[in-house]
Tab-separated table of C-alpha atoms in Angstrom:
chain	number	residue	atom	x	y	z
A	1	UNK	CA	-57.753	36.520	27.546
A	2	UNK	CA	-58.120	40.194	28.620
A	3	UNK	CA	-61.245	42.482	27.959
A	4	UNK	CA	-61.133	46.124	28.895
A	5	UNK	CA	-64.381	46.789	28.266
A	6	UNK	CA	-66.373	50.056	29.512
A	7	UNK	CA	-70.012	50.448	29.651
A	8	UNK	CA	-71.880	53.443	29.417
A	9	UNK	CA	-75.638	54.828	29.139
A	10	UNK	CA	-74.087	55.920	25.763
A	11	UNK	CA	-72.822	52.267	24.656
A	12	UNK	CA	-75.791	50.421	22.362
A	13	UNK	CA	-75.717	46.727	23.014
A	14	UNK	CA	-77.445	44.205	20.367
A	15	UNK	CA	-77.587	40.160	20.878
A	16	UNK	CA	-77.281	37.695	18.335
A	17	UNK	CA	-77.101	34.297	18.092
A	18	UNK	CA	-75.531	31.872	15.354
A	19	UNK	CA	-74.690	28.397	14.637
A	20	UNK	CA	-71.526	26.902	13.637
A	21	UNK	CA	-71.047	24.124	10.910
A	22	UNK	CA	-71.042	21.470	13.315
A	23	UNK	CA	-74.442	23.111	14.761
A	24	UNK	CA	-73.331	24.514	17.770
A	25	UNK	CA	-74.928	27.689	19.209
A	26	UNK	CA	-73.185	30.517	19.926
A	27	UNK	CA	-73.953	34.187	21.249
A	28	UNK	CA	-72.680	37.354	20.284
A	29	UNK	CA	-73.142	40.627	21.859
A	30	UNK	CA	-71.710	43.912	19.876
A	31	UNK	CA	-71.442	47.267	20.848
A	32	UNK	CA	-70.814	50.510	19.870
A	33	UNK	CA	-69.403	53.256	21.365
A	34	UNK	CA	-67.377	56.700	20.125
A	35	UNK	CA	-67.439	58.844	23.708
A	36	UNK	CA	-65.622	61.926	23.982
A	37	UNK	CA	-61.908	61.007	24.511
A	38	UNK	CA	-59.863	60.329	21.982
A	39	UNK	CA	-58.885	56.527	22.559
A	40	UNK	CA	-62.297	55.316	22.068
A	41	UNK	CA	-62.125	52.446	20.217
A	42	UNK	CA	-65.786	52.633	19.209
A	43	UNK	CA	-66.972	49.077	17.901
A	44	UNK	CA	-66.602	45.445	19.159
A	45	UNK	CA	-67.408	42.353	19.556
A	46	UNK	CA	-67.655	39.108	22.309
A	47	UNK	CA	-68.719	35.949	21.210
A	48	UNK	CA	-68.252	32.572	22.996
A	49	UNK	CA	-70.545	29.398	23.780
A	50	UNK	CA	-74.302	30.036	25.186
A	51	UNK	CA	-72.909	28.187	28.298
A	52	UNK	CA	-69.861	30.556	28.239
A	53	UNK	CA	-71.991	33.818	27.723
A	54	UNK	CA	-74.785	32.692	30.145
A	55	UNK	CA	-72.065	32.148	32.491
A	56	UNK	CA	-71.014	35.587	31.836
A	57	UNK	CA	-73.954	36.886	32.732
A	58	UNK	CA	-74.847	35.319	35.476
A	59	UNK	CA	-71.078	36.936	36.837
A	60	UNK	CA	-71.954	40.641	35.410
A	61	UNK	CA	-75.105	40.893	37.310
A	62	UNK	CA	-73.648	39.584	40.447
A	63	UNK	CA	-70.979	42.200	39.887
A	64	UNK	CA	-73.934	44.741	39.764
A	65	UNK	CA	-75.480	43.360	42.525
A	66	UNK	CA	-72.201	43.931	45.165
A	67	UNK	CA	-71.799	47.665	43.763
A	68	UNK	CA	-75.044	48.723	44.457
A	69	UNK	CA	-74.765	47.091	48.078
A	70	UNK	CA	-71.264	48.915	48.183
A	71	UNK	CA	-72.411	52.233	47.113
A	72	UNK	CA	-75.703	51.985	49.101
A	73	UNK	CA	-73.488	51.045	52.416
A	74	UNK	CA	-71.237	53.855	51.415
A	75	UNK	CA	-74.008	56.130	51.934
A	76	UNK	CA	-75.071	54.880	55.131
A	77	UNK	CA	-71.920	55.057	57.103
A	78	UNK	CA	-71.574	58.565	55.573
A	79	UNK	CA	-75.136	59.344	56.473
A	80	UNK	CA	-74.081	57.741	60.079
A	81	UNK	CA	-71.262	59.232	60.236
A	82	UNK	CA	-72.827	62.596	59.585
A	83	UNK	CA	-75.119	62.279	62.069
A	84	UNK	CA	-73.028	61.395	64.887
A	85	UNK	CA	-72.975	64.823	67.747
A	86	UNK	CA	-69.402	66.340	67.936
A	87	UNK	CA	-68.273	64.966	64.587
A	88	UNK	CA	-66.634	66.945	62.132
A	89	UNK	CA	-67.104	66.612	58.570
């Protein structure tokens, strides 16, 4: 599988949940989304097991996690580098 999927301030998110015939729970998340180029695709969907999506999850926010250290550590070796006498920006 393959999901190109591109998140925004501008993207609304909703959560649901349903149950199949054989009663197993699944979770949904939907989105929409029409930005300002012209290959938008606008709505979708992702839908999978709650141990799938938790799983999911638990992956996206450690994915959050190391870009905020990145970009944070970025700015310090800039900053560092900056600050260092004879050094030309």
């Amino acid at each position: 599988m393959h999901l190109d999927l591109h998140l925004t301030e501008g993207t609304e998110l909703r959560a649901h949940s349903r149950v199949d015939e054989a009663g197993r729970p699944f979770a949904e998340i939907t989105w929409d989304f029409h930005g300002p180029l012209p290959d938008s695709r606008g709505n979708g969907e992702l839908w999978g097991t709650t141990t799938a999506m938790r799983r999911l999850a638990e992956l996206i926010l450690q994915a959050a996690r190391l870009a905020e250290e990145e970009a944070a550590w970025q700015a310090h070796t800039t900053r560092a580098a900056a600050a260092k006498p004879g050094r030309v920006a």
